[in-house]
Amino acid sequence: MKKRLVYLDNNATTPLDPEVKRVIQESLDLYGNASSMHTPGRNAHKKMEDARSSVARLIHASESEIVFTGCGSESNNAVLNLLFSPEVDLGGRKRFVTSAIEHPSIYELKEMLERRGIEVTLVPVDETGKVRMDAYAQALDSDVALVSIMLANNETGTIQDVGAMTALAKKYGALVHTDAVQAAGKIGIDVRSLGVDYLSLSAHKIYAPKGIGALYVRSGSPFTPFLRGGHQEDGRRAGTYDNLGIMAFGKAAELALEHWEEDAQRMRRLRDMLDLGIREKVGDIHCNGHPEDRLPGTLNVSFYGAEGESILLYLDMEGIAVSTGSACATGSLEPSYVLVNAGLSSDLAHGSIRFSLGRFTTEEDIAYVTAHIPPVIERLRRMSTV
Ligand code: PLP
């Protein structure tokens, strides 16, 4: 089999869509500051507003509810910032409820929030990565200021029932945020039916460049800027407009809305082919995440007796790009907290590989990966026995 490059790390980031590339090319001559009143400024402003409409349409919001940010992490941070902003009246509420499997841009802020007097509750998840509804319901009371539950998880792809969780939180008058960075472009998103106050997006997960994100702020929900100074974004986020990033994001959102159903169907079929291929040819594996309520292109597998980072490096030598649940932090291999908090043993979490398919994944790619995994796992298992 001829060597090829197979990119199965689309949850980490996606390549640019050729149509987005074309818009980027166009944007390079659009130098006007979108806040300026002259013609170059007005030309840029028009493009920014068109892009805002496209992003709004993707999630069924209105244009005025979209704030462009520097990335998904900033969108998430900006929402948690509301918990201790003196301008936001939370009626004396001091509690923040979130899950044990959120992205680090939420999860890692726990201690900082606690230092500022916020009581943080991490709601546990079951073995499929679903938030445990009984524990969630118990965590709610009228002292909860904010709830943040991700729509889909980046590692396992498990999708949460954010609509039901929001409805429950609203009974106690809490504000609700969802991190939809991984869900966007892969499943349909309607902010009205979800009922959330805030929703985070990131362009580089939907075939646009890195360094541009958005935050949906429901009309009437409290908000105060995270980045302060200029009056851009209707006073909600300072910083000169990123013409290139915003235009690219707009195009990517337009394409996502047009293609997500077709993309999802194709990715699900290819993902299931890969899943079956690994089960048949490798064996002794454990699939992480929910069997059905899962992003269509995500397959997270733990291989018994093989270590994730070694698998990743051996697959890389074959031209296959994937990611692993173990991250080499400060010299020691830490297993993924997402998998460990879903009850996976540390050994299995260490042996986990995430395959994340994308719009450009082909059947040939899957056949190539299915052919190359068995010898790699066999070799590593032999080495670990030795
Ligand atoms: N939230 C989730 C679920 C993610 O997967 C990511 C990126 O991996 C982020 C937030 C952060 O987005 P960004 O890379 O744009 O900061």
mmCIF file of C-alpha atoms and ligand atoms in Angstrom:
data_model
loop_
_atom_site.group_PDB
_atom_site.id
_atom_site.type_symbol
_atom_site.label_atom_id
_atom_site.label_comp_id
_atom_site.label_asym_id
_atom_site.label_seq_id
_atom_site.Cartn_x
_atom_site.Cartn_y
_atom_site.Cartn_z
ATOM 1 C CA MET A 1 0.000 0.000 0.000
ATOM 2 C CA LYS A 2 1.487 3.325 -1.063
ATOM 3 C CA LYS A 3 2.316 5.640 1.828
ATOM 4 C CA ARG A 4 -0.080 8.554 2.236
ATOM 5 C CA LEU A 5 -0.880 11.255 4.750
ATOM 6 C CA VAL A 6 -4.116 10.560 6.575
ATOM 7 C CA TYR A 7 -5.268 13.344 8.867
ATOM 8 C CA LEU A 8 -7.602 12.003 11.551
ATOM 9 C CA ASP A 9 -7.181 14.785 14.100
ATOM 10 C CA ASN A 10 -9.996 17.078 13.019
ATOM 11 C CA ASN A 11 -11.184 17.608 16.611
ATOM 12 C CA ALA A 12 -7.816 19.249 17.318
ATOM 13 C CA THR A 13 -8.098 21.472 14.280
ATOM 14 C CA THR A 14 -9.309 21.283 10.701
ATOM 15 C CA PRO A 15 -7.580 22.113 7.422
ATOM 16 C CA LEU A 16 -8.860 25.156 5.535
ATOM 17 C CA ASP A 17 -11.753 24.540 3.169
ATOM 18 C CA PRO A 18 -10.713 25.675 -0.357
ATOM 19 C CA GLU A 19 -13.657 28.105 -0.418
ATOM 20 C CA VAL A 20 -12.507 29.603 2.884
ATOM 21 C CA LYS A 21 -9.007 29.936 1.409
ATOM 22 C CA ARG A 22 -10.468 31.910 -1.491
ATOM 23 C CA VAL A 23 -12.195 34.303 0.929
ATOM 24 C CA ILE A 24 -8.945 34.712 2.896
ATOM 25 C CA GLN A 25 -7.196 35.653 -0.333
ATOM 26 C CA GLU A 26 -9.896 38.252 -0.985
ATOM 27 C CA SER A 27 -9.648 39.591 2.582
ATOM 28 C CA LEU A 28 -5.932 40.371 2.198
ATOM 29 C CA ASP A 29 -6.804 43.482 0.178
ATOM 30 C CA LEU A 30 -9.512 44.533 2.597
ATOM 31 C CA TYR A 31 -7.250 46.566 4.858
ATOM 32 C CA GLY A 32 -9.763 49.148 6.130
ATOM 33 C CA ASN A 33 -10.419 49.370 9.842
ATOM 34 C CA ALA A 34 -14.047 48.279 10.120
ATOM 35 C CA SER A 35 -14.639 50.978 12.760
ATOM 36 C CA SER A 36 -13.586 53.792 10.384
ATOM 37 C CA MET A 37 -16.164 55.905 8.600
ATOM 38 C CA HIS A 38 -14.371 56.278 5.270
ATOM 39 C CA THR A 39 -14.929 54.015 2.274
ATOM 40 C CA PRO A 40 -12.220 51.381 3.040
ATOM 41 C CA GLY A 41 -13.564 51.204 6.598
ATOM 42 C CA ARG A 42 -17.174 50.911 5.479
ATOM 43 C CA ASN A 43 -16.242 48.217 2.942
ATOM 44 C CA ALA A 44 -14.609 46.185 5.701
ATOM 45 C CA HIS A 45 -17.537 46.823 8.045
ATOM 46 C CA LYS A 46 -20.001 45.464 5.480
ATOM 47 C CA LYS A 47 -17.988 42.228 5.183
ATOM 48 C CA MET A 48 -17.801 41.881 8.993
ATOM 49 C CA GLU A 49 -21.560 42.203 9.266
ATOM 50 C CA ASP A 50 -22.164 39.688 6.460
ATOM 51 C CA ALA A 51 -19.924 37.245 8.318
ATOM 52 C CA ARG A 52 -21.781 37.922 11.566
ATOM 53 C CA SER A 53 -25.053 37.037 9.815
ATOM 54 C CA SER A 54 -23.590 33.753 8.575
ATOM 55 C CA VAL A 55 -22.336 32.778 12.046
ATOM 56 C CA ALA A 56 -25.714 33.760 13.543
ATOM 57 C CA ARG A 57 -27.585 31.638 10.988
ATOM 58 C CA LEU A 58 -25.475 28.568 11.836
ATOM 59 C CA ILE A 59 -26.900 28.545 15.374
ATOM 60 C CA HIS A 60 -30.268 30.230 14.662
ATOM 61 C CA ALA A 61 -29.358 33.383 16.571
ATOM 62 C CA SER A 62 -29.807 36.983 15.499
ATOM 63 C CA GLU A 63 -26.818 39.011 14.280
ATOM 64 C CA SER A 64 -26.769 41.352 17.269
ATOM 65 C CA GLU A 65 -26.295 38.323 19.550
ATOM 66 C CA ILE A 66 -22.901 37.365 18.026
ATOM 67 C CA VAL A 67 -19.679 38.748 19.532
ATOM 68 C CA PHE A 68 -16.464 37.874 17.686
ATOM 69 C CA THR A 69 -13.604 36.817 19.970
ATOM 70 C CA GLY A 70 -10.002 35.645 19.552
ATOM 71 C CA CYS A 71 -10.799 31.917 20.041
ATOM 72 C CA GLY A 72 -13.110 29.432 21.725
ATOM 73 C CA SER A 73 -11.056 29.626 24.923
ATOM 74 C CA GLU A 74 -11.615 33.381 25.103
ATOM 75 C CA SER A 75 -15.360 32.888 24.604
ATOM 76 C CA ASN A 76 -15.430 30.413 27.499
ATOM 77 C CA ASN A 77 -13.251 32.623 29.727
ATOM 78 C CA ALA A 78 -15.410 35.674 28.949
ATOM 79 C CA VAL A 79 -18.489 33.881 30.296
ATOM 80 C CA LEU A 80 -16.813 32.717 33.517
ATOM 81 C CA ASN A 81 -15.520 36.271 33.947
ATOM 82 C CA LEU A 82 -19.148 37.321 34.510
ATOM 83 C CA LEU A 83 -19.097 35.460 37.822
ATOM 84 C CA PHE A 84 -16.885 38.065 39.451
ATOM 85 C CA SER A 85 -17.447 41.201 37.364
ATOM 86 C CA PRO A 86 -18.641 44.055 39.567
ATOM 87 C CA GLU A 87 -20.881 45.364 36.724
ATOM 88 C CA VAL A 88 -22.905 42.140 36.579
ATOM 89 C CA ASP A 89 -25.692 41.825 39.105
ATOM 90 C CA LEU A 90 -26.054 38.149 39.957
ATOM 91 C CA GLY A 91 -28.382 38.867 42.859
ATOM 92 C CA GLY A 92 -25.799 37.662 45.388
ATOM 93 C CA ARG A 93 -25.604 34.177 43.841
ATOM 94 C CA LYS A 94 -22.211 32.582 44.413
ATOM 95 C CA ARG A 95 -22.303 29.148 42.823
ATOM 96 C CA PHE A 96 -21.037 27.800 39.500
ATOM 97 C CA VAL A 97 -22.132 24.360 38.289
ATOM 98 C CA THR A 98 -20.229 22.607 35.509
ATOM 99 C CA SER A 99 -19.198 19.077 34.520
ATOM 100 C CA ALA A 100 -16.078 17.048 35.243
ATOM 101 C CA ILE A 101 -15.224 16.742 31.534
ATOM 102 C CA GLU A 102 -15.247 20.328 30.260
ATOM 103 C CA HIS A 103 -12.486 21.727 28.063
ATOM 104 C CA PRO A 104 -9.534 23.149 30.070
ATOM 105 C CA SER A 105 -10.705 26.706 29.246
ATOM 106 C CA ILE A 106 -13.535 25.999 31.742
ATOM 107 C CA TYR A 107 -12.190 23.127 33.826
ATOM 108 C CA GLU A 108 -8.842 24.703 34.682
ATOM 109 C CA LEU A 109 -10.491 27.887 35.982
ATOM 110 C CA LYS A 110 -11.957 26.095 39.006
ATOM 111 C CA GLU A 111 -9.254 27.138 41.457
ATOM 112 C CA MET A 112 -9.116 30.723 40.235
ATOM 113 C CA LEU A 113 -12.893 30.996 40.685
ATOM 114 C CA GLU A 114 -12.686 29.479 44.160
ATOM 115 C CA ARG A 115 -10.005 31.990 45.131
ATOM 116 C CA ARG A 116 -12.506 34.675 44.170
ATOM 117 C CA GLY A 117 -15.167 33.256 46.457
ATOM 118 C CA ILE A 118 -17.177 31.251 43.904
ATOM 119 C CA GLU A 119 -18.278 27.775 44.981
ATOM 120 C CA VAL A 120 -17.650 25.421 42.058
ATOM 121 C CA THR A 121 -19.518 22.116 41.672
ATOM 122 C CA LEU A 122 -18.191 19.581 39.141
ATOM 123 C CA VAL A 123 -21.056 17.281 38.217
ATOM 124 C CA PRO A 124 -19.857 13.704 37.528
ATOM 125 C CA VAL A 125 -20.449 11.825 34.284
ATOM 126 C CA ASP A 126 -21.295 8.163 33.682
ATOM 127 C CA GLU A 127 -19.109 5.661 31.796
ATOM 128 C CA THR A 128 -20.377 6.942 28.434
ATOM 129 C CA GLY A 129 -19.378 10.491 29.324
ATOM 130 C CA LYS A 130 -22.972 11.690 29.831
ATOM 131 C CA VAL A 131 -23.557 14.105 32.694
ATOM 132 C CA ARG A 132 -25.380 12.230 35.460
ATOM 133 C CA MET A 133 -28.780 13.877 35.530
ATOM 134 C CA ASP A 134 -29.515 12.861 39.127
ATOM 135 C CA ALA A 135 -26.314 14.512 40.351
ATOM 136 C CA TYR A 136 -26.953 17.525 38.132
ATOM 137 C CA ALA A 137 -30.454 18.031 39.508
ATOM 138 C CA GLN A 138 -29.097 17.744 43.048
ATOM 139 C CA ALA A 139 -26.395 20.323 42.351
ATOM 140 C CA LEU A 140 -28.929 23.000 41.423
ATOM 141 C CA ASP A 141 -30.397 25.488 43.855
ATOM 142 C CA SER A 142 -31.326 29.170 43.927
ATOM 143 C CA ASP A 143 -27.725 30.143 44.796
ATOM 144 C CA VAL A 144 -26.444 28.973 41.383
ATOM 145 C CA ALA A 145 -25.413 31.947 39.261
ATOM 146 C CA LEU A 146 -24.151 30.089 36.212
ATOM 147 C CA VAL A 147 -24.237 26.608 34.693
ATOM 148 C CA SER A 148 -21.810 25.590 31.935
ATOM 149 C CA ILE A 149 -22.185 22.231 30.203
ATOM 150 C CA MET A 150 -20.495 21.470 26.900
ATOM 151 C CA LEU A 151 -22.678 20.424 23.985
ATOM 152 C CA ALA A 152 -20.190 17.783 22.776
ATOM 153 C CA ASN A 153 -16.933 16.589 24.232
ATOM 154 C CA ASN A 154 -13.694 17.031 22.297
ATOM 155 C CA GLU A 155 -12.172 13.696 23.353
ATOM 156 C CA THR A 156 -15.059 11.236 23.277
ATOM 157 C CA GLY A 157 -17.572 13.154 21.151
ATOM 158 C CA THR A 158 -20.338 12.440 23.690
ATOM 159 C CA ILE A 159 -23.275 14.820 23.213
ATOM 160 C CA GLN A 160 -25.102 16.205 26.255
ATOM 161 C CA ASP A 161 -28.791 16.968 26.531
ATOM 162 C CA VAL A 162 -28.146 20.676 27.043
ATOM 163 C CA GLY A 163 -31.772 21.618 26.290
ATOM 164 C CA ALA A 164 -33.090 19.546 29.212
ATOM 165 C CA MET A 165 -30.309 20.708 31.515
ATOM 166 C CA THR A 166 -30.980 24.352 30.656
ATOM 167 C CA ALA A 167 -34.700 23.950 31.336
ATOM 168 C CA LEU A 168 -33.882 22.569 34.778
ATOM 169 C CA ALA A 169 -31.382 25.337 35.582
ATOM 170 C CA LYS A 170 -33.880 27.977 34.511
ATOM 171 C CA LYS A 171 -36.295 26.774 37.210
ATOM 172 C CA TYR A 172 -33.743 28.115 39.675
ATOM 173 C CA GLY A 173 -33.124 31.301 37.678
ATOM 174 C CA ALA A 174 -29.512 30.423 36.758
ATOM 175 C CA LEU A 175 -27.728 31.685 33.648
ATOM 176 C CA VAL A 176 -26.633 28.912 31.285
ATOM 177 C CA HIS A 177 -23.634 28.625 28.980
ATOM 178 C CA THR A 178 -22.718 25.840 26.581
ATOM 179 C CA ASP A 179 -19.385 25.227 24.887
ATOM 180 C CA ALA A 180 -20.392 24.260 21.339
ATOM 181 C CA VAL A 181 -16.886 24.469 19.889
ATOM 182 C CA GLN A 182 -16.832 20.768 18.947
ATOM 183 C CA ALA A 183 -20.521 20.461 18.106
ATOM 184 C CA ALA A 184 -20.707 23.260 15.538
ATOM 185 C CA GLY A 185 -20.802 22.051 11.968
ATOM 186 C CA LYS A 186 -21.243 18.436 13.112
ATOM 187 C CA ILE A 187 -24.743 18.520 14.588
ATOM 188 C CA GLY A 188 -27.595 21.010 14.170
ATOM 189 C CA ILE A 189 -27.564 23.824 16.743
ATOM 190 C CA ASP A 190 -30.532 26.020 17.596
ATOM 191 C CA VAL A 191 -29.925 28.412 20.470
ATOM 192 C CA ARG A 192 -33.650 29.027 20.875
ATOM 193 C CA SER A 193 -34.481 25.386 21.471
ATOM 194 C CA LEU A 194 -31.399 24.926 23.674
ATOM 195 C CA GLY A 195 -32.563 27.939 25.695
ATOM 196 C CA VAL A 196 -29.019 28.930 26.703
ATOM 197 C CA ASP A 197 -27.826 32.468 27.479
ATOM 198 C CA TYR A 198 -24.315 31.988 26.077
ATOM 199 C CA LEU A 199 -22.718 29.633 23.533
ATOM 200 C CA SER A 200 -19.064 29.415 22.443
ATOM 201 C CA LEU A 201 -17.776 28.754 18.925
ATOM 202 C CA SER A 202 -14.332 28.498 17.337
ATOM 203 C CA ALA A 203 -13.564 28.924 13.637
ATOM 204 C CA HIS A 204 -10.628 26.529 13.353
ATOM 205 C CA LYS A 205 -12.856 23.539 14.114
ATOM 206 C CA ILE A 206 -14.998 24.282 11.050
ATOM 207 C CA TYR A 207 -12.337 24.618 8.320
ATOM 208 C CA ALA A 208 -11.403 28.274 8.958
ATOM 209 C CA PRO A 209 -8.136 29.633 10.434
ATOM 210 C CA LYS A 210 -6.995 29.546 14.063
ATOM 211 C CA GLY A 211 -7.310 32.618 16.252
ATOM 212 C CA ILE A 212 -10.932 33.584 15.708
ATOM 213 C CA GLY A 213 -13.976 32.588 17.752
ATOM 214 C CA ALA A 214 -17.417 33.827 18.646
ATOM 215 C CA LEU A 215 -19.682 34.051 21.631
ATOM 216 C CA TYR A 216 -23.449 34.038 21.367
ATOM 217 C CA VAL A 217 -24.933 36.318 24.017
ATOM 218 C CA ARG A 218 -28.697 35.994 24.144
ATOM 219 C CA SER A 219 -30.440 39.337 23.805
ATOM 220 C CA GLY A 220 -31.174 40.617 27.331
ATOM 221 C CA SER A 221 -28.743 38.265 29.139
ATOM 222 C CA PRO A 222 -26.153 40.053 31.267
ATOM 223 C CA PHE A 223 -22.740 40.620 29.729
ATOM 224 C CA THR A 224 -19.677 42.693 30.406
ATOM 225 C CA PRO A 225 -16.559 42.778 28.200
ATOM 226 C CA PHE A 226 -13.616 40.534 28.921
ATOM 227 C CA LEU A 227 -11.265 42.607 26.748
ATOM 228 C CA ARG A 228 -11.769 46.278 27.467
ATOM 229 C CA GLY A 229 -10.891 49.523 25.743
ATOM 230 C CA GLY A 230 -12.280 50.109 22.261
ATOM 231 C CA HIS A 231 -15.967 50.052 21.463
ATOM 232 C CA GLN A 232 -15.861 47.293 18.880
ATOM 233 C CA GLU A 233 -18.507 44.578 18.903
ATOM 234 C CA ASP A 234 -21.048 47.039 20.275
ATOM 235 C CA GLY A 235 -18.873 47.617 23.335
ATOM 236 C CA ARG A 236 -18.725 43.901 24.149
ATOM 237 C CA ARG A 237 -15.127 43.117 23.054
ATOM 238 C CA ALA A 238 -12.325 45.589 22.433
ATOM 239 C CA GLY A 239 -9.744 45.113 19.689
ATOM 240 C CA THR A 240 -9.535 46.123 16.032
ATOM 241 C CA TYR A 241 -11.640 43.843 13.840
ATOM 242 C CA ASP A 242 -9.752 40.865 12.404
ATOM 243 C CA ASN A 243 -10.924 41.246 8.800
ATOM 244 C CA LEU A 244 -9.259 38.066 7.598
ATOM 245 C CA GLY A 245 -10.394 35.842 10.474
ATOM 246 C CA ILE A 246 -13.945 37.138 10.601
ATOM 247 C CA MET A 247 -14.520 36.867 6.848
ATOM 248 C CA ALA A 248 -13.066 33.353 6.833
ATOM 249 C CA PHE A 249 -15.237 32.373 9.822
ATOM 250 C CA GLY A 250 -18.315 33.742 8.021
ATOM 251 C CA LYS A 251 -17.618 31.651 4.936
ATOM 252 C CA ALA A 252 -16.896 28.551 7.035
ATOM 253 C CA ALA A 253 -20.175 29.018 8.938
ATOM 254 C CA GLU A 254 -22.057 29.361 5.664
ATOM 255 C CA LEU A 255 -20.486 26.133 4.378
ATOM 256 C CA ALA A 256 -21.136 24.346 7.680
ATOM 257 C CA LEU A 257 -24.819 25.239 7.554
ATOM 258 C CA GLU A 258 -25.056 24.078 3.954
ATOM 259 C CA HIS A 259 -23.123 20.811 4.372
ATOM 260 C CA TRP A 260 -23.350 19.617 7.956
ATOM 261 C CA GLU A 261 -26.037 16.996 7.403
ATOM 262 C CA GLU A 262 -24.334 15.502 4.385
ATOM 263 C CA ASP A 263 -20.901 15.688 6.119
ATOM 264 C CA ALA A 264 -22.322 14.049 9.245
ATOM 265 C CA GLN A 265 -23.851 11.185 7.307
ATOM 266 C CA ARG A 266 -20.611 10.500 5.456
ATOM 267 C CA MET A 267 -18.439 10.819 8.554
ATOM 268 C CA ARG A 268 -20.684 8.474 10.530
ATOM 269 C CA ARG A 269 -20.448 5.842 7.799
ATOM 270 C CA LEU A 270 -16.646 6.122 7.588
ATOM 271 C CA ARG A 271 -16.255 6.248 11.378
ATOM 272 C CA ASP A 272 -18.308 3.056 11.714
ATOM 273 C CA MET A 273 -16.178 1.407 9.015
ATOM 274 C CA LEU A 274 -13.056 2.293 10.989
ATOM 275 C CA ASP A 275 -14.624 1.066 14.225
ATOM 276 C CA LEU A 276 -15.555 -2.280 12.640
ATOM 277 C CA GLY A 277 -12.128 -2.630 11.007
ATOM 278 C CA ILE A 278 -10.344 -2.105 14.339
ATOM 279 C CA ARG A 279 -12.667 -4.498 16.190
ATOM 280 C CA GLU A 280 -12.179 -7.230 13.589
ATOM 281 C CA LYS A 281 -8.466 -6.867 12.998
ATOM 282 C CA VAL A 282 -7.121 -5.812 16.380
ATOM 283 C CA GLY A 283 -9.440 -6.943 19.177
ATOM 284 C CA ASP A 284 -9.013 -6.321 22.893
ATOM 285 C CA ILE A 285 -10.176 -2.769 22.683
ATOM 286 C CA HIS A 286 -12.543 -0.553 24.630
ATOM 287 C CA CYS A 287 -14.580 2.167 22.917
ATOM 288 C CA ASN A 288 -14.910 5.368 24.922
ATOM 289 C CA GLY A 289 -17.864 7.717 24.738
ATOM 290 C CA HIS A 290 -21.557 7.194 24.158
ATOM 291 C CA PRO A 291 -22.400 4.526 21.540
ATOM 292 C CA GLU A 292 -25.126 6.655 19.889
ATOM 293 C CA ASP A 293 -25.157 10.204 21.274
ATOM 294 C CA ARG A 294 -21.747 10.980 19.882
ATOM 295 C CA LEU A 295 -20.315 13.304 17.238
ATOM 296 C CA PRO A 296 -20.459 11.559 13.864
ATOM 297 C CA GLY A 297 -16.709 11.678 13.141
ATOM 298 C CA THR A 298 -15.273 10.839 16.568
ATOM 299 C CA LEU A 299 -13.969 7.407 17.565
ATOM 300 C CA ASN A 300 -12.069 7.126 20.844
ATOM 301 C CA VAL A 301 -10.548 3.700 21.426
ATOM 302 C CA SER A 302 -8.442 2.286 24.252
ATOM 303 C CA PHE A 303 -6.107 -0.522 23.233
ATOM 304 C CA TYR A 304 -5.361 -2.981 26.041
ATOM 305 C CA GLY A 305 -1.618 -3.475 26.567
ATOM 306 C CA ALA A 306 -0.471 -0.583 24.366
ATOM 307 C CA GLU A 307 0.356 2.959 25.353
ATOM 308 C CA GLY A 308 -1.294 5.935 23.609
ATOM 309 C CA GLU A 309 1.760 8.048 22.933
ATOM 310 C CA SER A 310 3.649 5.115 21.415
ATOM 311 C CA ILE A 311 0.681 4.260 19.183
ATOM 312 C CA LEU A 312 0.482 7.894 18.091
ATOM 313 C CA LEU A 313 4.185 8.020 17.210
ATOM 314 C CA TYR A 314 4.167 4.683 15.352
ATOM 315 C CA LEU A 315 1.063 5.704 13.391
ATOM 316 C CA ASP A 316 2.717 9.019 12.606
ATOM 317 C CA MET A 317 5.612 7.122 11.032
ATOM 318 C CA GLU A 318 3.022 5.526 8.736
ATOM 319 C CA GLY A 319 1.660 8.963 7.816
ATOM 320 C CA ILE A 320 -1.409 8.764 10.077
ATOM 321 C CA ALA A 321 -2.160 11.732 12.366
ATOM 322 C CA VAL A 322 -4.304 11.003 15.445
ATOM 323 C CA SER A 323 -4.307 12.135 19.074
ATOM 324 C CA THR A 324 -4.065 10.439 22.433
ATOM 325 C CA GLY A 325 -5.706 10.838 25.802
ATOM 326 C CA SER A 326 -2.377 10.928 27.576
ATOM 327 C CA ALA A 327 -0.545 14.210 27.501
ATOM 328 C CA CYS A 328 3.100 14.488 28.343
ATOM 329 C CA ALA A 329 2.931 17.284 30.899
ATOM 330 C CA THR A 330 5.987 18.248 32.930
ATOM 331 C CA GLY A 331 7.770 15.025 32.013
ATOM 332 C CA SER A 332 5.178 12.647 33.490
ATOM 333 C CA LEU A 333 2.500 11.038 31.367
ATOM 334 C CA GLU A 334 -0.838 12.249 32.707
ATOM 335 C CA PRO A 335 -3.888 10.283 31.598
ATOM 336 C CA SER A 336 -6.793 12.333 30.249
ATOM 337 C CA TYR A 337 -9.020 13.674 33.050
ATOM 338 C CA VAL A 338 -11.975 13.389 30.679
ATOM 339 C CA LEU A 339 -11.535 9.613 30.406
ATOM 340 C CA VAL A 340 -10.525 9.089 34.045
ATOM 341 C CA ASN A 341 -13.530 11.136 35.231
ATOM 342 C CA ALA A 342 -15.736 8.905 33.054
ATOM 343 C CA GLY A 343 -14.498 5.991 35.171
ATOM 344 C CA LEU A 344 -11.836 4.598 32.840
ATOM 345 C CA SER A 345 -8.848 2.978 34.555
ATOM 346 C CA SER A 346 -5.626 4.923 34.308
ATOM 347 C CA ASP A 347 -4.119 2.096 32.169
ATOM 348 C CA LEU A 348 -6.924 2.218 29.626
ATOM 349 C CA ALA A 349 -6.900 6.011 29.589
ATOM 350 C CA HIS A 350 -3.169 5.829 28.801
ATOM 351 C CA GLY A 351 -3.890 3.475 25.906
ATOM 352 C CA SER A 352 -6.507 5.681 24.287
ATOM 353 C CA ILE A 353 -6.417 7.047 20.775
ATOM 354 C CA ARG A 354 -8.846 9.554 19.329
ATOM 355 C CA PHE A 355 -9.572 9.263 15.629
ATOM 356 C CA SER A 356 -11.462 12.341 14.482
ATOM 357 C CA LEU A 357 -12.677 12.396 10.900
ATOM 358 C CA GLY A 358 -13.493 15.471 8.897
ATOM 359 C CA ARG A 359 -15.054 16.812 5.710
ATOM 360 C CA PHE A 360 -12.079 15.670 3.642
ATOM 361 C CA THR A 361 -11.681 12.131 5.033
ATOM 362 C CA THR A 362 -12.102 9.495 2.318
ATOM 363 C CA GLU A 363 -12.876 5.780 2.204
ATOM 364 C CA GLU A 364 -9.283 5.197 0.991
ATOM 365 C CA ASP A 365 -8.015 6.958 4.137
ATOM 366 C CA ILE A 366 -10.033 4.599 6.336
ATOM 367 C CA ALA A 367 -8.842 1.524 4.410
ATOM 368 C CA TYR A 368 -5.235 2.719 4.825
ATOM 369 C CA VAL A 369 -5.634 3.258 8.585
ATOM 370 C CA THR A 370 -7.419 -0.065 9.089
ATOM 371 C CA ALA A 371 -4.545 -1.825 7.317
ATOM 372 C CA HIS A 372 -1.808 -0.072 9.303
ATOM 373 C CA ILE A 373 -3.157 -0.249 12.849
ATOM 374 C CA PRO A 374 -2.954 -4.042 13.484
ATOM 375 C CA PRO A 375 0.848 -4.413 13.011
ATOM 376 C CA VAL A 376 1.482 -1.304 15.137
ATOM 377 C CA ILE A 377 -0.651 -2.551 18.039
ATOM 378 C CA GLU A 378 0.712 -6.075 17.740
ATOM 379 C CA ARG A 379 4.276 -4.771 17.915
ATOM 380 C CA LEU A 380 3.586 -2.552 20.931
ATOM 381 C CA ARG A 381 1.730 -5.309 22.760
ATOM 382 C CA ARG A 382 4.653 -7.657 22.152
ATOM 383 C CA MET A 383 7.082 -5.037 23.458
ATOM 384 C CA SER A 384 4.995 -4.422 26.574
ATOM 385 C CA THR A 385 4.871 -8.159 27.338
ATOM 386 C CA VAL A 386 8.638 -8.373 26.970
HETATM 387 N N1 PLP B 1 -13.848 23.976 23.770
HETATM 388 C C1 PLP B 1 -13.684 22.783 23.209
HETATM 389 C C2 PLP B 1 -14.686 21.703 23.463
HETATM 390 C C3 PLP B 1 -12.578 22.540 22.390
HETATM 391 O O1 PLP B 1 -12.411 21.336 21.831
HETATM 392 C C4 PLP B 1 -11.647 23.591 22.176
HETATM 393 C C5 PLP B 1 -10.434 23.359 21.360
HETATM 394 O O2 PLP B 1 -9.875 22.290 21.340
HETATM 395 C C6 PLP B 1 -11.877 24.829 22.785
HETATM 396 C C7 PLP B 1 -12.990 24.987 23.577
HETATM 397 C C8 PLP B 1 -10.938 25.966 22.613
HETATM 398 O O3 PLP B 1 -11.021 26.550 21.344
HETATM 399 P P1 PLP B 1 -9.792 27.418 20.804
HETATM 400 O O4 PLP B 1 -8.754 26.456 20.346
HETATM 401 O O5 PLP B 1 -10.367 28.222 19.682
HETATM 402 O O6 PLP B 1 -9.348 28.265 21.932
#
